[in-house]
Amino acid sequence: MNVPFLNLKAQHAPLKDELLNAIEEVIETSAFAGGPFVSRFEEDFAKFCGVEHAIGVGSGTDALWLALLGLGIGPGDEVITVPMTFIATAEAISRTGATPVFVDIDEATYTLDPSGLELALTPRTKAIIPVHLFGQVADMGPILTFANRHGLIVIEDAAQAHGALYQGARAGSLARAGCFSFYPGKNLGAFGEAGAVTTHDEKLAREMRVFRDHGQSQKYQHSVVGWNCRMDGIQGAVLRLKLRDLDRNNAKRREVARQYSNAFSGMPHLALPFSHSRGLPVHHHYAVRVPNRREFMKGLHEKGVATAIHYPVPVHLQPAYAHLRLGVGSFPISERCADEFVSLPIYPELTELQINTVIEAVTKTLVAVLAA
Ligand SMILES: *Cc1c(COP(=O)(O)O)cnc(C)c1O
């Protein structure tokens, strides 16, 4: 029994006719760049997230960049985020001309540790981007309180958390802006690249719509120097269809996570994901921590179970950020996690047999690795 890390084919097979019809509709109307299929998805996604506005863009990275620009972040500013994230969070900050300033993650939730904010604060700090890593919303309560006290903007990196809840509210509705990626492997995935910004803020929404379309509010009337980061019509049509199943698919991910955690609880030298009681996670990844990762991954591979690492190098230790001069030891929890994390397969299409295969492979491998 093989368990691939991801199975998009299985995800799309039952939807194939509907997906082809949706794409055909786009072809019939030739609405390929932006247009009505994107607007309809934006309306549905805004409603889903519990916000007034969603702005469809070209990728999750575009979404972060656009939100930062729209909120006035630029050269000389500092934006606080975590080093344990996908590089895009930091890239978007850097591309505005601002500087990323890192705060370590909490050892249990793997999201921004609010107790680190005070030390990272300087007169240049303008914003905070908590990352809802692996589908669990960061502890927004204390982050928002800190931000309010110091006049800072908060932007959610919700690229791994479509549909996740925090105190009953959806990811993407908790701060000034929420940034989503619809990269194919995300909980809601397009047929290519796509992203969105969510916001309650009407003025910000209007400005971002103008910016993503070459700064034009009317055709060939360019009020600001913008960019082209529109969403494709085909992506809008596909995403609107797939959004229908998102809550159900997230529930299936939680069920897989529950089965894994039940089976693995009490196993020595295996740290399991911890879900805080303030929210409901959507398990984009199920990452465990093991001390001897290489042997562990090798053992699983030999038993047909694919694994991955999110992320093997924290952002502050990437060559791209060497200029920040943050060496080894700067953020010990992120660094330890980077050395120990292993992501197991988790997606709604996993069969009972595959789930049991993963559980058995993990159990047997761990015993063998510990005995060695
Ligand atoms: C995927 C991801 C992004 C970037 O999204 P793209 O659509 O690939 O540009 C940003 N942040 C996080 C945490 C992500 O997982």
CSV table of C-alpha atoms and ligand atoms in Angstrom, one decimal:
chain,number,residue,atom,x,y,z
A,1,MET,CA,0.0,0.0,0.0
A,2,ASN,CA,1.5,3.3,-1.1
A,3,VAL,CA,0.6,6.6,0.5
A,4,PRO,CA,1.6,9.5,-1.6
A,5,PHE,CA,2.2,12.9,0.1
A,6,LEU,CA,-0.6,14.5,-1.8
A,7,ASN,CA,-3.2,13.2,-4.3
A,8,LEU,CA,-4.8,15.9,-6.4
A,9,LYS,CA,-6.0,13.4,-9.0
A,10,ALA,CA,-8.2,11.7,-6.4
A,11,GLN,CA,-9.5,15.1,-5.2
A,12,HIS,CA,-10.6,16.1,-8.7
A,13,ALA,CA,-11.8,12.8,-10.1
A,14,PRO,CA,-15.3,13.0,-8.6
A,15,LEU,CA,-15.6,16.7,-9.7
A,16,LYS,CA,-14.3,16.2,-13.2
A,17,ASP,CA,-17.5,16.8,-15.2
A,18,GLU,CA,-18.4,19.9,-13.1
A,19,LEU,CA,-14.9,21.3,-13.4
A,20,LEU,CA,-14.9,20.8,-17.2
A,21,ASN,CA,-18.3,22.5,-17.5
A,22,ALA,CA,-17.0,25.4,-15.4
A,23,ILE,CA,-13.9,25.8,-17.5
A,24,GLU,CA,-16.0,25.5,-20.7
A,25,GLU,CA,-18.2,28.4,-19.5
A,26,VAL,CA,-15.1,30.5,-19.2
A,27,ILE,CA,-14.0,29.6,-22.7
A,28,GLU,CA,-17.5,30.3,-24.1
A,29,THR,CA,-17.4,33.9,-22.7
A,30,SER,CA,-13.7,34.4,-23.1
A,31,ALA,CA,-13.5,36.0,-19.6
A,32,PHE,CA,-9.9,34.9,-19.0
A,33,ALA,CA,-8.3,37.7,-17.0
A,34,GLY,CA,-10.2,38.9,-14.1
A,35,GLY,CA,-13.9,39.4,-15.0
A,36,PRO,CA,-17.2,37.8,-13.8
A,37,PHE,CA,-15.9,34.4,-12.8
A,38,VAL,CA,-13.4,36.0,-10.5
A,39,SER,CA,-16.0,38.4,-9.1
A,40,ARG,CA,-18.4,35.6,-8.3
A,41,PHE,CA,-15.7,33.7,-6.5
A,42,GLU,CA,-14.7,36.8,-4.6
A,43,GLU,CA,-18.3,37.3,-3.4
A,44,ASP,CA,-18.5,33.6,-2.3
A,45,PHE,CA,-15.1,33.6,-0.6
A,46,ALA,CA,-15.8,36.9,1.2
A,47,LYS,CA,-19.0,35.4,2.6
A,48,PHE,CA,-17.3,32.2,3.5
A,49,CYS,CA,-14.6,34.1,5.5
A,50,GLY,CA,-17.1,36.4,7.1
A,51,VAL,CA,-15.7,39.6,5.6
A,52,GLU,CA,-17.1,42.4,3.3
A,53,HIS,CA,-14.5,42.0,0.6
A,54,ALA,CA,-12.2,39.5,-1.1
A,55,ILE,CA,-9.8,40.5,-3.8
A,56,GLY,CA,-8.6,37.8,-6.2
A,57,VAL,CA,-5.0,38.0,-7.2
A,58,GLY,CA,-2.3,36.0,-8.9
A,59,SER,CA,-0.8,34.1,-5.9
A,60,GLY,CA,-0.6,34.1,-2.1
A,61,THR,CA,2.7,36.0,-2.5
A,62,ASP,CA,0.9,38.7,-4.5
A,63,ALA,CA,-1.8,38.8,-1.8
A,64,LEU,CA,0.7,39.5,1.0
A,65,TRP,CA,2.6,42.1,-1.1
A,66,LEU,CA,-0.6,43.9,-2.1
A,67,ALA,CA,-2.0,44.0,1.4
A,68,LEU,CA,1.3,45.4,2.7
A,69,LEU,CA,1.4,48.1,-0.1
A,70,GLY,CA,-2.3,48.9,0.4
A,71,LEU,CA,-1.7,49.5,4.1
A,72,GLY,CA,1.2,51.9,3.4
A,73,ILE,CA,4.1,49.7,4.3
A,74,GLY,CA,7.4,50.7,2.6
A,75,PRO,CA,11.1,51.5,2.8
A,76,GLY,CA,12.3,52.2,6.4
A,77,ASP,CA,9.5,50.3,8.0
A,78,GLU,CA,9.8,47.1,10.0
A,79,VAL,CA,7.3,44.3,9.9
A,80,ILE,CA,7.3,41.5,12.5
A,81,THR,CA,6.7,37.9,11.5
A,82,VAL,CA,8.0,34.4,12.3
A,83,PRO,CA,11.1,32.7,10.8
A,84,MET,CA,9.3,29.3,10.7
A,85,THR,CA,7.2,30.0,7.6
A,86,PHE,CA,7.3,29.7,3.8
A,87,ILE,CA,9.8,32.3,2.5
A,88,ALA,CA,6.9,34.2,0.8
A,89,THR,CA,5.9,35.9,4.0
A,90,ALA,CA,9.3,37.5,4.3
A,91,GLU,CA,9.7,38.1,0.6
A,92,ALA,CA,6.6,40.2,0.4
A,93,ILE,CA,7.8,42.4,3.3
A,94,SER,CA,11.2,42.8,1.6
A,95,ARG,CA,9.6,43.6,-1.8
A,96,THR,CA,7.8,46.6,-0.3
A,97,GLY,CA,11.2,48.0,0.8
A,98,ALA,CA,10.5,47.2,4.4
A,99,THR,CA,12.6,44.9,6.7
A,100,PRO,CA,11.3,41.6,8.2
A,101,VAL,CA,11.9,41.4,12.0
A,102,PHE,CA,11.5,37.9,13.4
A,103,VAL,CA,9.8,36.7,16.6
A,104,ASP,CA,10.2,33.0,17.4
A,105,ILE,CA,7.3,30.6,17.4
A,106,ASP,CA,5.5,29.0,20.4
A,107,GLU,CA,6.8,25.5,21.0
A,108,ALA,CA,3.3,24.0,21.3
A,109,THR,CA,1.3,25.7,18.5
A,110,TYR,CA,4.2,26.5,16.1
A,111,THR,CA,2.7,30.0,15.6
A,112,LEU,CA,4.0,33.5,16.6
A,113,ASP,CA,4.7,33.6,20.4
A,114,PRO,CA,3.1,36.9,21.5
A,115,SER,CA,5.5,37.1,24.5
A,116,GLY,CA,8.3,37.8,22.0
A,117,LEU,CA,6.7,40.9,20.5
A,118,GLU,CA,7.9,43.4,23.1
A,119,LEU,CA,11.5,42.7,22.4
A,120,ALA,CA,11.1,43.0,18.6
A,121,LEU,CA,9.3,46.4,18.8
A,122,THR,CA,11.2,49.5,17.6
A,123,PRO,CA,10.1,53.0,16.6
A,124,ARG,CA,10.1,51.7,13.0
A,125,THR,CA,7.7,48.8,13.6
A,126,LYS,CA,4.6,49.2,11.5
A,127,ALA,CA,2.9,45.9,11.2
A,128,ILE,CA,2.8,42.2,12.4
A,129,ILE,CA,2.1,39.2,10.1
A,130,PRO,CA,1.2,36.2,12.2
A,131,VAL,CA,1.3,33.0,10.1
A,132,HIS,CA,-1.4,30.4,10.7
A,133,LEU,CA,1.1,27.6,10.2
A,134,PHE,CA,-0.2,24.1,9.3
A,135,GLY,CA,-3.8,25.4,9.4
A,136,GLN,CA,-4.0,26.6,13.0
A,137,VAL,CA,-4.8,30.2,13.6
A,138,ALA,CA,-2.1,32.0,15.6
A,139,ASP,CA,-3.1,33.3,19.1
A,140,MET,CA,-4.6,36.5,17.7
A,141,GLY,CA,-6.1,37.8,21.0
A,142,PRO,CA,-2.8,38.9,22.6
A,143,ILE,CA,-1.3,39.8,19.2
A,144,LEU,CA,-4.2,42.2,18.4
A,145,THR,CA,-4.0,43.6,21.9
A,146,PHE,CA,-0.3,44.3,21.5
A,147,ALA,CA,-0.9,45.8,18.1
A,148,ASN,CA,-3.6,48.1,19.3
A,149,ARG,CA,-1.6,49.3,22.2
A,150,HIS,CA,1.3,50.3,19.8
A,151,GLY,CA,-0.7,51.4,16.8
A,152,LEU,CA,0.4,48.5,14.6
A,153,ILE,CA,-1.4,47.0,11.6
A,154,VAL,CA,-2.0,43.2,11.7
A,155,ILE,CA,-2.1,41.2,8.5
A,156,GLU,CA,-2.9,37.4,8.7
A,157,ASP,CA,-0.9,35.0,6.6
A,158,ALA,CA,-3.8,32.6,6.1
A,159,ALA,CA,-2.2,30.7,3.2
A,160,GLN,CA,-2.5,27.4,5.1
A,161,ALA,CA,-5.7,28.1,7.0
A,162,HIS,CA,-8.7,28.4,4.7
A,163,GLY,CA,-11.8,27.9,6.9
A,164,ALA,CA,-9.9,27.6,10.2
A,165,LEU,CA,-11.6,29.3,13.2
A,166,TYR,CA,-10.4,31.4,16.1
A,167,GLN,CA,-13.0,32.1,18.8
A,168,GLY,CA,-15.7,31.3,16.3
A,169,ALA,CA,-14.4,33.7,13.5
A,170,ARG,CA,-12.8,32.5,10.3
A,171,ALA,CA,-9.1,33.0,9.5
A,172,GLY,CA,-8.9,36.1,7.3
A,173,SER,CA,-11.6,38.0,9.2
A,174,LEU,CA,-9.6,38.6,12.4
A,175,ALA,CA,-7.4,41.6,11.4
A,176,ARG,CA,-7.0,44.4,8.8
A,177,ALA,CA,-6.3,42.0,6.0
A,178,GLY,CA,-6.1,38.2,5.5
A,179,CYS,CA,-3.9,36.7,2.8
A,180,PHE,CA,-4.7,33.4,1.1
A,181,SER,CA,-2.9,31.2,-1.4
A,182,PHE,CA,-4.8,28.9,-3.7
A,183,TYR,CA,-1.6,27.1,-4.8
A,184,PRO,CA,-2.8,23.6,-6.0
A,185,GLY,CA,-1.7,21.7,-2.8
A,186,LYS,CA,-3.4,24.2,-0.4
A,187,ASN,CA,-6.6,23.3,1.4
A,188,LEU,CA,-8.4,25.2,-1.4
A,189,GLY,CA,-6.3,24.8,-4.5
A,190,ALA,CA,-6.6,26.3,-8.0
A,191,PHE,CA,-5.6,24.8,-11.4
A,192,GLY,CA,-2.4,26.9,-11.3
A,193,GLU,CA,-1.4,30.0,-9.3
A,194,ALA,CA,-4.0,32.1,-7.5
A,195,GLY,CA,-4.5,34.0,-4.2
A,196,ALA,CA,-6.8,36.5,-2.5
A,197,VAL,CA,-6.8,39.2,0.1
A,198,THR,CA,-9.8,39.4,2.5
A,199,THR,CA,-10.7,42.6,4.4
A,200,HIS,CA,-13.6,44.4,6.1
A,201,ASP,CA,-12.1,47.7,5.0
A,202,GLU,CA,-13.9,49.2,2.0
A,203,LYS,CA,-11.3,51.8,1.1
A,204,LEU,CA,-8.4,49.2,1.3
A,205,ALA,CA,-10.4,46.8,-0.9
A,206,ARG,CA,-11.0,49.5,-3.6
A,207,GLU,CA,-7.3,50.5,-3.6
A,208,MET,CA,-6.1,46.9,-3.9
A,209,ARG,CA,-8.6,46.3,-6.8
A,210,VAL,CA,-7.1,49.4,-8.6
A,211,PHE,CA,-3.5,48.4,-7.9
A,212,ARG,CA,-3.8,44.7,-9.1
A,213,ASP,CA,-5.1,46.0,-12.4
A,214,HIS,CA,-2.3,48.4,-13.4
A,215,GLY,CA,-3.5,51.1,-11.2
A,216,GLN,CA,-6.6,51.8,-13.3
A,217,SER,CA,-10.0,52.5,-12.0
A,218,GLN,CA,-11.3,52.9,-15.6
A,219,LYS,CA,-9.8,51.5,-18.7
A,220,TYR,CA,-6.5,53.4,-19.6
A,221,GLN,CA,-7.1,55.8,-16.7
A,222,HIS,CA,-4.1,55.0,-14.4
A,223,SER,CA,-4.4,56.9,-11.1
A,224,VAL,CA,-1.5,55.1,-9.4
A,225,VAL,CA,1.5,53.1,-10.5
A,226,GLY,CA,0.1,49.6,-10.0
A,227,TRP,CA,1.0,46.2,-11.2
A,228,ASN,CA,-0.6,43.2,-13.0
A,229,CYS,CA,-1.6,40.7,-10.3
A,230,ARG,CA,-5.2,39.8,-11.4
A,231,MET,CA,-6.6,36.3,-10.9
A,232,ASP,CA,-7.4,34.2,-14.0
A,233,GLY,CA,-11.0,33.6,-15.0
A,234,ILE,CA,-10.5,29.9,-15.1
A,235,GLN,CA,-9.0,29.9,-11.5
A,236,GLY,CA,-12.1,31.9,-10.3
A,237,ALA,CA,-14.5,29.4,-11.9
A,238,VAL,CA,-12.6,26.3,-10.5
A,239,LEU,CA,-12.2,27.8,-7.0
A,240,ARG,CA,-15.8,28.8,-6.8
A,241,LEU,CA,-16.8,25.2,-7.5
A,242,LYS,CA,-14.2,23.7,-5.1
A,243,LEU,CA,-15.1,26.2,-2.3
A,244,ARG,CA,-18.4,24.3,-2.0
A,245,ASP,CA,-16.6,21.2,-0.5
A,246,LEU,CA,-14.0,23.1,1.6
A,247,ASP,CA,-15.7,22.8,5.0
A,248,ARG,CA,-16.4,19.1,4.4
A,249,ASN,CA,-12.9,18.5,3.3
A,250,ASN,CA,-11.5,20.3,6.3
A,251,ALA,CA,-13.6,18.2,8.6
A,252,LYS,CA,-12.1,15.1,6.9
A,253,ARG,CA,-8.6,16.4,7.6
A,254,ARG,CA,-9.5,16.9,11.2
A,255,GLU,CA,-10.7,13.3,11.4
A,256,VAL,CA,-7.5,12.0,9.9
A,257,ALA,CA,-5.5,14.1,12.4
A,258,ARG,CA,-7.7,12.8,15.2
A,259,GLN,CA,-6.9,9.2,14.2
A,260,TYR,CA,-3.2,9.9,13.9
A,261,SER,CA,-3.0,11.6,17.3
A,262,ASN,CA,-5.0,8.9,19.0
A,263,ALA,CA,-2.7,6.2,17.6
A,264,PHE,CA,0.5,8.1,18.3
A,265,SER,CA,-0.3,9.5,21.8
A,266,GLY,CA,2.1,8.3,24.4
A,267,MET,CA,4.8,7.2,21.9
A,268,PRO,CA,8.2,8.2,23.2
A,269,HIS,CA,10.3,10.8,21.3
A,270,LEU,CA,7.4,11.8,19.1
A,271,ALA,CA,6.0,15.3,19.5
A,272,LEU,CA,2.5,15.6,18.1
A,273,PRO,CA,0.6,18.7,16.8
A,274,PHE,CA,-1.1,20.6,19.6
A,275,SER,CA,-4.5,22.3,18.9
A,276,HIS,CA,-5.2,25.1,21.3
A,277,SER,CA,-8.8,25.4,22.6
A,278,ARG,CA,-9.5,28.8,21.2
A,279,GLY,CA,-9.9,27.6,17.7
A,280,LEU,CA,-10.6,24.9,15.1
A,281,PRO,CA,-7.6,24.0,12.9
A,282,VAL,CA,-7.8,22.8,9.3
A,283,HIS,CA,-4.6,20.7,9.3
A,284,HIS,CA,-3.0,21.8,6.1
A,285,HIS,CA,0.0,19.7,7.3
A,286,TYR,CA,0.3,17.2,10.1
A,287,ALA,CA,3.8,17.7,11.4
A,288,VAL,CA,5.4,15.5,14.1
A,289,ARG,CA,8.8,16.1,15.6
A,290,VAL,CA,11.4,13.3,15.9
A,291,PRO,CA,15.0,13.4,17.1
A,292,ASN,CA,16.5,11.3,14.3
A,293,ARG,CA,14.6,12.5,11.3
A,294,ARG,CA,16.7,11.0,8.5
A,295,GLU,CA,16.2,7.4,9.7
A,296,PHE,CA,12.6,8.0,10.5
A,297,MET,CA,11.8,9.3,7.0
A,298,LYS,CA,13.8,6.5,5.4
A,299,GLY,CA,11.9,3.9,7.4
A,300,LEU,CA,8.6,5.4,6.3
A,301,HIS,CA,9.7,5.7,2.7
A,302,GLU,CA,10.6,2.0,2.7
A,303,LYS,CA,7.1,1.2,3.9
A,304,GLY,CA,5.6,3.2,1.1
A,305,VAL,CA,4.7,6.3,3.1
A,306,ALA,CA,5.8,9.6,1.6
A,307,THR,CA,6.8,12.4,3.9
A,308,ALA,CA,8.0,16.0,3.5
A,309,ILE,CA,9.6,18.7,5.7
A,310,HIS,CA,8.0,22.1,6.3
A,311,TYR,CA,10.4,23.8,6.6
A,312,PRO,CA,14.0,22.5,6.7
A,313,VAL,CA,15.6,25.9,7.0
A,314,PRO,CA,14.1,28.8,8.9
A,315,VAL,CA,13.9,32.1,7.0
A,316,HIS,CA,16.6,33.9,9.0
A,317,LEU,CA,19.1,31.2,8.1
A,318,GLN,CA,18.4,31.3,4.4
A,319,PRO,CA,21.2,32.7,2.2
A,320,ALA,CA,18.7,35.3,0.9
A,321,TYR,CA,18.5,36.8,4.4
A,322,ALA,CA,22.2,36.6,5.3
A,323,HIS,CA,22.3,40.4,5.2
A,324,LEU,CA,20.1,40.5,8.3
A,325,ARG,CA,23.1,38.8,10.2
A,326,LEU,CA,20.9,36.6,12.3
A,327,GLY,CA,23.0,33.6,12.9
A,328,VAL,CA,22.3,30.1,14.4
A,329,GLY,CA,20.8,30.4,17.9
A,330,SER,CA,18.8,33.6,17.1
A,331,PHE,CA,15.5,31.7,17.2
A,332,PRO,CA,16.1,28.4,18.9
A,333,ILE,CA,12.5,27.0,18.7
A,334,SER,CA,12.2,27.6,15.0
A,335,GLU,CA,15.7,26.2,14.5
A,336,ARG,CA,14.9,23.0,16.5
A,337,CYS,CA,11.6,22.5,14.7
A,338,ALA,CA,13.4,22.9,11.3
A,339,ASP,CA,15.7,20.0,12.4
A,340,GLU,CA,12.9,17.8,13.7
A,341,PHE,CA,9.7,18.4,11.7
A,342,VAL,CA,8.4,15.6,9.5
A,343,SER,CA,5.0,16.1,7.7
A,344,LEU,CA,2.9,13.0,7.3
A,345,PRO,CA,0.4,12.7,4.5
A,346,ILE,CA,-2.9,14.4,5.4
A,347,TYR,CA,-5.7,15.1,2.9
A,348,PRO,CA,-9.4,14.3,2.6
A,349,GLU,CA,-9.0,11.6,0.0
A,350,LEU,CA,-6.9,9.3,2.3
A,351,THR,CA,-8.6,5.9,2.6
A,352,GLU,CA,-9.0,4.0,5.9
A,353,LEU,CA,-6.4,1.6,4.5
A,354,GLN,CA,-3.9,4.4,3.8
A,355,ILE,CA,-4.5,6.0,7.2
A,356,ASN,CA,-3.8,2.6,8.9
A,357,THR,CA,-0.7,2.1,6.7
A,358,VAL,CA,0.7,5.4,7.9
A,359,ILE,CA,-0.1,4.6,11.5
A,360,GLU,CA,1.5,1.2,11.3
A,361,ALA,CA,4.6,2.5,9.4
A,362,VAL,CA,5.1,5.3,12.0
A,363,THR,CA,4.8,2.9,14.9
A,364,LYS,CA,7.1,0.3,13.5
A,365,THR,CA,9.7,2.8,12.3
A,366,LEU,CA,9.8,4.6,15.6
A,367,VAL,CA,10.4,1.3,17.5
A,368,ALA,CA,13.2,0.4,15.0
A,369,VAL,CA,14.8,3.9,15.1
A,370,LEU,CA,14.8,4.0,18.9
A,371,ALA,CA,16.3,0.5,19.2
A,372,ALA,CA,19.1,1.4,16.8
B,1,LIG,C1,1.8,28.9,0.2
B,1,LIG,C2,2.2,30.0,1.1
B,1,LIG,C3,2.4,31.3,0.7
B,1,LIG,C4,2.6,31.7,-0.7
B,1,LIG,O1,1.5,31.4,-1.6
B,1,LIG,P1,1.8,31.3,-3.1
B,1,LIG,O2,0.4,31.2,-3.7
B,1,LIG,O3,2.6,30.1,-3.3
B,1,LIG,O4,2.5,32.5,-3.6
B,1,LIG,C5,2.6,32.3,1.7
B,1,LIG,N1,2.7,32.0,3.0
B,1,LIG,C6,2.5,30.7,3.4
B,1,LIG,C7,2.5,30.4,4.9
B,1,LIG,C8,2.3,29.7,2.5
B,1,LIG,O5,2.1,28.4,2.9
